[in-house]
XYZ file of C-alpha atoms in Angstrom:
461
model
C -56.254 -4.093 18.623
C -53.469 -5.686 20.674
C -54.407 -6.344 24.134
C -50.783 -4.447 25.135
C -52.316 -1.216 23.855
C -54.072 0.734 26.078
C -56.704 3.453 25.226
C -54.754 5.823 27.242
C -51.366 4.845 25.157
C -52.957 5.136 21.919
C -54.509 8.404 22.776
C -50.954 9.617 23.256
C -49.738 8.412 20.043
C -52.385 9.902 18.160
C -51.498 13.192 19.739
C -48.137 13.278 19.423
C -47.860 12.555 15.888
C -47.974 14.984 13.558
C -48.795 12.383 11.147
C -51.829 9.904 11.313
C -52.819 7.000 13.088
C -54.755 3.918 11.220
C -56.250 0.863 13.435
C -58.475 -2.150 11.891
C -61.475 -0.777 10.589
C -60.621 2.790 10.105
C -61.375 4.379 6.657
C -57.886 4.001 4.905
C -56.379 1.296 6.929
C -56.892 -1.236 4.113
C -55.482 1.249 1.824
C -52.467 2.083 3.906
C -51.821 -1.798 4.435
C -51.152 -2.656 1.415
C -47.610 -3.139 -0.164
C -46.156 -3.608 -3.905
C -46.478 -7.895 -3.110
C -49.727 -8.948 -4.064
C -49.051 -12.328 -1.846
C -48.645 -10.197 1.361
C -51.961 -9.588 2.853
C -51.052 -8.713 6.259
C -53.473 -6.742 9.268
C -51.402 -4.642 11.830
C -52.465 -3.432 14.746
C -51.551 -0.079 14.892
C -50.349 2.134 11.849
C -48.624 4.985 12.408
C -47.979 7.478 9.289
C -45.135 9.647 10.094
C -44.428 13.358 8.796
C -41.309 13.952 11.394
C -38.144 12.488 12.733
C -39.953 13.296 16.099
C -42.727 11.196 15.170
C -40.726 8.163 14.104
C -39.208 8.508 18.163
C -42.758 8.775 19.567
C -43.606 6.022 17.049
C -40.925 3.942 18.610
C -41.168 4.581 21.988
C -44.784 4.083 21.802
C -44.467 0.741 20.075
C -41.803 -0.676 22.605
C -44.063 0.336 25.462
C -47.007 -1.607 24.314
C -44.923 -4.706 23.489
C -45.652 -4.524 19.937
C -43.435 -6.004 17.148
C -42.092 -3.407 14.952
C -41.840 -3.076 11.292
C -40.915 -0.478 9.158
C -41.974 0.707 5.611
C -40.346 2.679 3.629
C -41.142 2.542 -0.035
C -42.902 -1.054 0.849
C -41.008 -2.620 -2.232
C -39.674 -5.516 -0.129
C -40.226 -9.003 -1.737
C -40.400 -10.605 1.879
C -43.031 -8.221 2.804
C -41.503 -7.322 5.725
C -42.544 -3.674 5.942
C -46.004 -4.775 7.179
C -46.408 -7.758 10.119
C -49.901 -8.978 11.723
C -50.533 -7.494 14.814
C -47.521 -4.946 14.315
C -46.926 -1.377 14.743
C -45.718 -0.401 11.314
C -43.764 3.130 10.859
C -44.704 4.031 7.568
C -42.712 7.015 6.128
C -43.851 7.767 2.836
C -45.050 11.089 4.049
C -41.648 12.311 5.099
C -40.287 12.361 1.219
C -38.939 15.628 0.352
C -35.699 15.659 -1.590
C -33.359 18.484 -1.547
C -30.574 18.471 -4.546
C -27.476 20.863 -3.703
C -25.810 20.642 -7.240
C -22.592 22.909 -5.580
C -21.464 20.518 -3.296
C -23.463 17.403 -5.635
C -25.375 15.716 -2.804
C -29.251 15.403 -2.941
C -31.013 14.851 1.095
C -33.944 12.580 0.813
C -36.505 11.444 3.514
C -37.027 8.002 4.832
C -40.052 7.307 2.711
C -38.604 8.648 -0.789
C -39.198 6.750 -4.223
C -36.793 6.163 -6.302
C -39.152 7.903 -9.099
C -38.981 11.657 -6.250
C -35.067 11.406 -6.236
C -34.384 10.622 -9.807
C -36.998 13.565 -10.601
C -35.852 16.138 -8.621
C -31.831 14.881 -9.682
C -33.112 15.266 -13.524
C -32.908 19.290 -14.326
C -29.088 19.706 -12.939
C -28.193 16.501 -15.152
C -27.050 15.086 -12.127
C -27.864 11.050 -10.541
C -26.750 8.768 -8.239
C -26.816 5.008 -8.248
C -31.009 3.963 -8.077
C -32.305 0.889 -8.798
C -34.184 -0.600 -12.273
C -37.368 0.940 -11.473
C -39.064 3.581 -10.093
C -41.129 2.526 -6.927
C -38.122 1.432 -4.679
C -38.200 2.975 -1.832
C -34.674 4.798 -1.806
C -33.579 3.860 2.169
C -34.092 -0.046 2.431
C -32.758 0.122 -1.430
C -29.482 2.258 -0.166
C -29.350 0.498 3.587
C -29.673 -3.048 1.477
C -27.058 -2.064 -0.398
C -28.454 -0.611 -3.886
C -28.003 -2.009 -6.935
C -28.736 -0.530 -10.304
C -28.243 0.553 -13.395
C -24.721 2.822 -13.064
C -23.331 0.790 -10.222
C -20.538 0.098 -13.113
C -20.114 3.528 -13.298
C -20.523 4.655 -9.926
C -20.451 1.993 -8.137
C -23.545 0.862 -5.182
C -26.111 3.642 -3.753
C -24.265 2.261 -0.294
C -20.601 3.494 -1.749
C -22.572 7.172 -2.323
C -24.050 7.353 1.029
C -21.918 10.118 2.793
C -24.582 10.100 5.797
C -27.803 9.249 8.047
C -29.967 9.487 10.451
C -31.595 7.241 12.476
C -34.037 6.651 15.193
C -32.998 3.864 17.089
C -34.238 1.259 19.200
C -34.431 3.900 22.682
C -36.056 6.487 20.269
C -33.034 8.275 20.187
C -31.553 10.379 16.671
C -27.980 9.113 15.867
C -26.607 11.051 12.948
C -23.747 9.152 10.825
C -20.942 9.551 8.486
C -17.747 8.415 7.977
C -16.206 10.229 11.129
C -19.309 10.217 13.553
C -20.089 6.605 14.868
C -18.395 5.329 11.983
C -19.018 1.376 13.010
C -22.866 1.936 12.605
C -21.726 4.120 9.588
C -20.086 0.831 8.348
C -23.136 -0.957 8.655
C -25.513 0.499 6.927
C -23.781 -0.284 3.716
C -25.383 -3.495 3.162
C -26.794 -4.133 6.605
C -30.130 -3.124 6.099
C -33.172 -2.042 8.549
C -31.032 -3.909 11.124
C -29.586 -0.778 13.609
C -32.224 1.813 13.378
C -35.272 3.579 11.461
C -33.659 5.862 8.232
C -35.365 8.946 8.855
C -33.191 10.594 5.712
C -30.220 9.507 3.985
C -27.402 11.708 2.189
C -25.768 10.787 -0.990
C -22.922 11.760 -3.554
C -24.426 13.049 -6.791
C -22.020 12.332 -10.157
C -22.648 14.300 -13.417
C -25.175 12.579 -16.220
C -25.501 15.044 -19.096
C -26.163 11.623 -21.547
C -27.999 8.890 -21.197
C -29.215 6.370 -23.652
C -30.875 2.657 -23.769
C -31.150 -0.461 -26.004
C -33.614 -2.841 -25.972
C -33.404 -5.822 -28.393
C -35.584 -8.552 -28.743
C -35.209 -12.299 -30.448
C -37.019 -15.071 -30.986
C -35.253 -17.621 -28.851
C -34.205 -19.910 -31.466
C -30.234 -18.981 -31.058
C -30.825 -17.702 -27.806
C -27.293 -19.295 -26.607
C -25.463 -17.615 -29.155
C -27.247 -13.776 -28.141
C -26.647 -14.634 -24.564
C -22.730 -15.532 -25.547
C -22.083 -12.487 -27.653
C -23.866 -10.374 -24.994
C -21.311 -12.030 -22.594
C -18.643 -11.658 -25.002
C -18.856 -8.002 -25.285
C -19.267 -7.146 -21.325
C -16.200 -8.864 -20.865
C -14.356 -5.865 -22.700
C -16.946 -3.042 -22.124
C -16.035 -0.116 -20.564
C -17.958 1.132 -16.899
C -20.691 3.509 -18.853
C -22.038 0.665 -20.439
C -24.351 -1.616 -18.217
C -27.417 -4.099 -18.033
C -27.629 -7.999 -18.465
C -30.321 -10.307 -20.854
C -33.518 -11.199 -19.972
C -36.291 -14.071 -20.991
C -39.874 -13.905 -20.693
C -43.231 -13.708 -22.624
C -43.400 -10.837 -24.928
C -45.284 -7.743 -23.233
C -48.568 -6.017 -24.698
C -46.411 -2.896 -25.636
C -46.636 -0.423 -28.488
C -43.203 -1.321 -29.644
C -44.152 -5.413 -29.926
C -45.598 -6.463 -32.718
C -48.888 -7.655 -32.191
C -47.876 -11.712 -33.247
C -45.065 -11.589 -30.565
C -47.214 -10.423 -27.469
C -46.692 -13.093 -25.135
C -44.479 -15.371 -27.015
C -41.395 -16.310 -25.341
C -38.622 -13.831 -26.233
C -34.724 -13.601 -25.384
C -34.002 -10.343 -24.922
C -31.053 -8.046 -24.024
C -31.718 -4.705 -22.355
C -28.117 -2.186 -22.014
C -27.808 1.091 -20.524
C -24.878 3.703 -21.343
C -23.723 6.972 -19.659
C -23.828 8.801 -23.289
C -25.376 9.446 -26.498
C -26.859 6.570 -28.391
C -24.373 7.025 -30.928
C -21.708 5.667 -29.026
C -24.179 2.760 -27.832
C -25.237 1.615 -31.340
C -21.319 1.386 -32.327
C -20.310 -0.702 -28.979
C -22.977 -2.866 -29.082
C -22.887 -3.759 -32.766
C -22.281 -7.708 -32.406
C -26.012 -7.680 -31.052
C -27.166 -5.812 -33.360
C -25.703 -7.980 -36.245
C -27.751 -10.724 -34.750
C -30.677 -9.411 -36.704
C -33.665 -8.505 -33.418
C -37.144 -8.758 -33.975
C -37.511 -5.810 -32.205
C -35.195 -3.052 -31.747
C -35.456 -0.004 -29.496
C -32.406 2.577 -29.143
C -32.628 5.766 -27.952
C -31.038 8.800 -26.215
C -32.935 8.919 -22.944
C -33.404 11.107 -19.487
C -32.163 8.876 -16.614
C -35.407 9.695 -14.563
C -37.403 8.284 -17.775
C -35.416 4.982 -17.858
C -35.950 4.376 -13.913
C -39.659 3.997 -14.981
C -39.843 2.341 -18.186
C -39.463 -1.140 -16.580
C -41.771 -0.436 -13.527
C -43.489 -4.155 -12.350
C -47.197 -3.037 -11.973
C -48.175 -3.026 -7.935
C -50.406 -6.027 -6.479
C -49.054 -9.126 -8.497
C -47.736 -11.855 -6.462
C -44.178 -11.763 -6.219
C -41.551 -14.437 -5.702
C -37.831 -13.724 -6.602
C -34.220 -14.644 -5.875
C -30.392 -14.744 -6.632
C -27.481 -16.223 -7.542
C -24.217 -14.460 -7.892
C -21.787 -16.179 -10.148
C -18.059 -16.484 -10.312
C -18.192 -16.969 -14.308
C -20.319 -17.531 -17.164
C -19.128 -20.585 -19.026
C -20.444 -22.132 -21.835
C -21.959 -24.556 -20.230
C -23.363 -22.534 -17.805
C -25.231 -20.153 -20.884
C -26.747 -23.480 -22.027
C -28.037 -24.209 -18.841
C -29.676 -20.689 -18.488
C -31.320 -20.772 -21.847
C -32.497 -24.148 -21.101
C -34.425 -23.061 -18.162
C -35.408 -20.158 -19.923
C -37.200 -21.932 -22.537
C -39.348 -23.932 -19.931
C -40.967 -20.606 -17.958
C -44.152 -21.799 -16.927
C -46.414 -20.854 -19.660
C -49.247 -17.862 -19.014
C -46.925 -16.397 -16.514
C -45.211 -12.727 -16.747
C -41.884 -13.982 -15.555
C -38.906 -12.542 -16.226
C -35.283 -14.437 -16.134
C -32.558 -11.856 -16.114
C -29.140 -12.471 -15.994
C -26.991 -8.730 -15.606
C -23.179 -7.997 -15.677
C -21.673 -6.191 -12.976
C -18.011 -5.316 -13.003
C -16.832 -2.238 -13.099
C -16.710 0.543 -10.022
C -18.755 -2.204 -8.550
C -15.929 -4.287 -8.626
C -12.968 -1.989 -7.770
C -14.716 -0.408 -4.835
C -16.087 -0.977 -1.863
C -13.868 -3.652 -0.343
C -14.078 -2.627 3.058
C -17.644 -3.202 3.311
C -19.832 -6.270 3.756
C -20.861 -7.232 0.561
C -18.643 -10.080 -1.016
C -21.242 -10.725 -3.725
C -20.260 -7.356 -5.379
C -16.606 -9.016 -6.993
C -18.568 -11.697 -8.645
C -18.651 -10.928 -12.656
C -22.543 -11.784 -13.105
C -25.945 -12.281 -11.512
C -28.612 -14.510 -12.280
C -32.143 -12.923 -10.678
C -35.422 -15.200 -11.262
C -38.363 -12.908 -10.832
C -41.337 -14.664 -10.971
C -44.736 -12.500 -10.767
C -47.855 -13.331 -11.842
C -51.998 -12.628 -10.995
C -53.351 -16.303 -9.702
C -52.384 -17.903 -6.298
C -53.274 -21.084 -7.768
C -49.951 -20.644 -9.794
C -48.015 -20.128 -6.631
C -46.457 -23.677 -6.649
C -45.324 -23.592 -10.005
C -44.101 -19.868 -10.285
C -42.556 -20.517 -6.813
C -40.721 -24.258 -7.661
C -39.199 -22.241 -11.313
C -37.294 -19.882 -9.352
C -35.607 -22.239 -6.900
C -35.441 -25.046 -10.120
C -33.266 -21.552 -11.439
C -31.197 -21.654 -8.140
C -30.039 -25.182 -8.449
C -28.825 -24.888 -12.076
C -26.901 -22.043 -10.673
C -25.284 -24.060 -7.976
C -21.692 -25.211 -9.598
C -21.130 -21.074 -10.662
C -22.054 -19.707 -7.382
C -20.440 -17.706 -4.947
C -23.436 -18.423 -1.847
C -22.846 -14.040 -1.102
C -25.853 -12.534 -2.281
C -27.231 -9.058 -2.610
C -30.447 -9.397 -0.131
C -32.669 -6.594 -1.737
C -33.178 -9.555 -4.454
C -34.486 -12.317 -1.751
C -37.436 -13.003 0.167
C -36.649 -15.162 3.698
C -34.376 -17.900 2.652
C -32.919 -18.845 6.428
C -30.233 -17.059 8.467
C -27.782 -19.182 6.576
C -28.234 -17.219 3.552
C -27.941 -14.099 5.515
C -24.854 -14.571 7.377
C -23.618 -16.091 3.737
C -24.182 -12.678 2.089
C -21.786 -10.864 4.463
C -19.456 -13.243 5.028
C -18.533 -15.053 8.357
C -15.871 -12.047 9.747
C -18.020 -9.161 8.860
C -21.347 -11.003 10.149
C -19.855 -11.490 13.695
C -18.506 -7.717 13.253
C -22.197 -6.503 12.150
C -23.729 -8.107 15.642
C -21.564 -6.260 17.425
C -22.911 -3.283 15.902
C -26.569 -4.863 16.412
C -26.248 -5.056 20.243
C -24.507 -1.948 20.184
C -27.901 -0.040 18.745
C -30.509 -2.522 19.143
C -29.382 -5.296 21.891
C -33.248 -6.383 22.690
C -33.328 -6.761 18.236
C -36.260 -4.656 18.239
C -35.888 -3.913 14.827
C -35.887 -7.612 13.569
C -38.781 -7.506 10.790
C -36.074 -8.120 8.031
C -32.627 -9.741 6.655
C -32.022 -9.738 10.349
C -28.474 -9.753 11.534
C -28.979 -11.195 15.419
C -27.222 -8.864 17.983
C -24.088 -10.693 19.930
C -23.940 -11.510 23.378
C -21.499 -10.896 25.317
């Protein structure tokens, strides 16, 4: 234990919280210590399970008198691992995770510590969703806070541009709720800003109708890989907002769908999403599918059922990043496929490239995110079981950077990045809104208690 926490203090905490209390050594502090990055192995000092937004306060208050840093887990999908620090308090939320859908006014409530896989669920029987991201296990809040990303951001644009409000425990303990008329700079914030101002305790969003949804997955050997990632390109460029998703490379996966003699051969793949039946789908996507796939998977399917098809398995080491592009050249396809066809052999990575566009596009220009014009992303995800392939996994993804270098824009969308410098940070928001976000910072955290993340530095004045 940290020599800043008394017996006394910690007495308190465990009394006050309705939730439970984990040090080093107790049965389930191993358990409740470990996040979705297998290279995070982290020991806090104190972990403090919350059930209330009066524990999160106590949590807080507690935390700042014993001089402990403070991090904050939500979901505890963050590549940077950031949720959980050494010698830390961490707030962990997951308990406080109910979800309450009103499809009469079409908002759903969640709770700081919310999955994805809870909203989407409890969203799925009025046919309604909101924007989520491309898997299940994502915590909704630093998903939302970070901006949110996801499959019907063309449609209806980020899970930021849905929030309508929050609350928050900030650095004094305090609740702040927010919305577009109550402290609407902090309101302002939050879409894109992260962790930065203030625990999430719950978040409110806009729900849009879904009655339809349907999928295509298509995979090819990567022999005319440049001319399936040009027609892919080639129909984005006209598509309309329902349609949505990007291509991928990687090794094969030990599915039911691949045939056996493809499992873990290098495959160029293209995965698309629609807002409506398959039908539809099939007929706008038909220059792919005259490209003759190895493997071909289209289907109506339940929008809950696609968050989870592509979940990453928990407790592989995970190393990913970002570059958002201004266009997609010729040259710049080659260049892609080229480092496509050099993954590091043996390892389960995956080397997407998605369109954006859309409501994505059109929206949203009063907040800070300049990354969300830019036509495409490229996103290196590198996982993989053996830290002895940490160098080369690791050296791939920033090799996938560089290539990107002549196409991008520097903004980025900072869910997709571990720590890659304040630079990078104050990159992704642009110079004007940074210096307007630190204002914010030292408005509702001055002494950066909250700082365990893309952390915007509070001005001083």
């Amino acid at each position: 234990m940290s020599p800043h926490v008394s017996e006394n203090a910690l007495a308190g905490l465990v009394e006050d919280l309705a939730g439970e209390v984990f040090l080093p050594g107790d049965p389930g502090y191993d358990e409740a210590r470990v996040i979705h990055n297998g290279m995070i192995d982290r020991r806090p000092a104190v972990i403090a399970q919350c059930e209330s937004q009066a524990d999160v306060s106590n949590a807080v208050l507690f935390g700042r008198a014993a001089e402990l840093p403070i991090a904050v887990r939500g979901g505890g999908h963050s590549v940077a691992g950031t949720s959980v620090i050494d010698g830390a308090l961490v707030i962990d939320l997951r308990r406080m995770h109910t979800v309450v859908v009103d499809p009469e006014d079409m908002t759903v409530r969640v709770g700081g510590g919310t999955t994805m896989g809870q909203m989407d669920h409890a969203c799925q029987p009025f046919h309604v969703a909101t924007t989520g991201g491309r898997v299940s296990t994502t915590g909704v809040g630093g998903f939302t806070l970070g901006g949110g990303s996801g499959w019907l951001e063309r449609k209806f644009g980020l899970a930021s541009d849905n929030l309508l409000a929050a609350d928050l425990i900030t650095a004094d303990g305090k609740h702040v709720h927010t919305d577009a008329q109550e402290h609407p700079e902090l309101f302002w914030a939050l879409h894109g800003g992260g962790g930065n101002f203030g625990v999430a305790t719950s978040l409110t969003l806009r729900l849009h109708e879904l009655p339809r949804m349907s999928m295509g997955m298509l995979f090819f050997l990567p022999d005319n890989a440049p001319e399936i990632v040009r027609t892919f390109r080639n129909l984005a460029e006209g598509a309309p907002d329902d349609f949505g998703g990007g291509v991928i490379y990687m090794p094969a996966p030990p599915e039911p769908f691949v045939p056996e003699d493809l499992v873990g051969r290098l495959i160029c793949g293209t995965l698309f999403t629609y807002t409506g039946p398959v039908g539809e789908l099939r007929e706008l996507a038909a220059p792919l599918f005259a490209l003759k796939p190895a493997v071909e998977i289209v289907q109506d399917v339940p929008y809950a059922e696609l968050q989870s098809m592509l979940d990453d398995p928990p407790g592989l080491r995970n190393y990913w990043s970002a570059e958002y592009l201004a266009g997609l050249p010729d040259q710049a396809v080659d260049i892609y496929c080229d480092r496509g066809a050099v993954i590091p052999e043996g390892l389960p990575i995956q080397h997407v490239l998605f369109m954006m566009g859309g409501a994505l596009a059109r929206d949203g220009a009063a907040y800070p995110q300049p990354w969300r014009t830019a036509p495409w992303v490229l996103h290196p995800f590198a996982t993989w079981e053996n830290p002895a392939d940490d160098e080369r996994a690791e050296q791939w993804v920033r090799d996938v950077r560089a290539d990107a270098r002549p196409w991008s824009i520097d903004a980025v969308y900072l869910n997709f990045v571990g720590a890659e410098g304040e630079q990078r940070v104050v990159n992704s928001f642009g110079e004007e809104n940074y210096r307007r976000l630190r204002a914010v910072k030292a408005a509702y955290d001055p002494d950066n208690v909250f700082r365990h993340n893309h952390n915007i530095a509070p001005a001083r004045s």
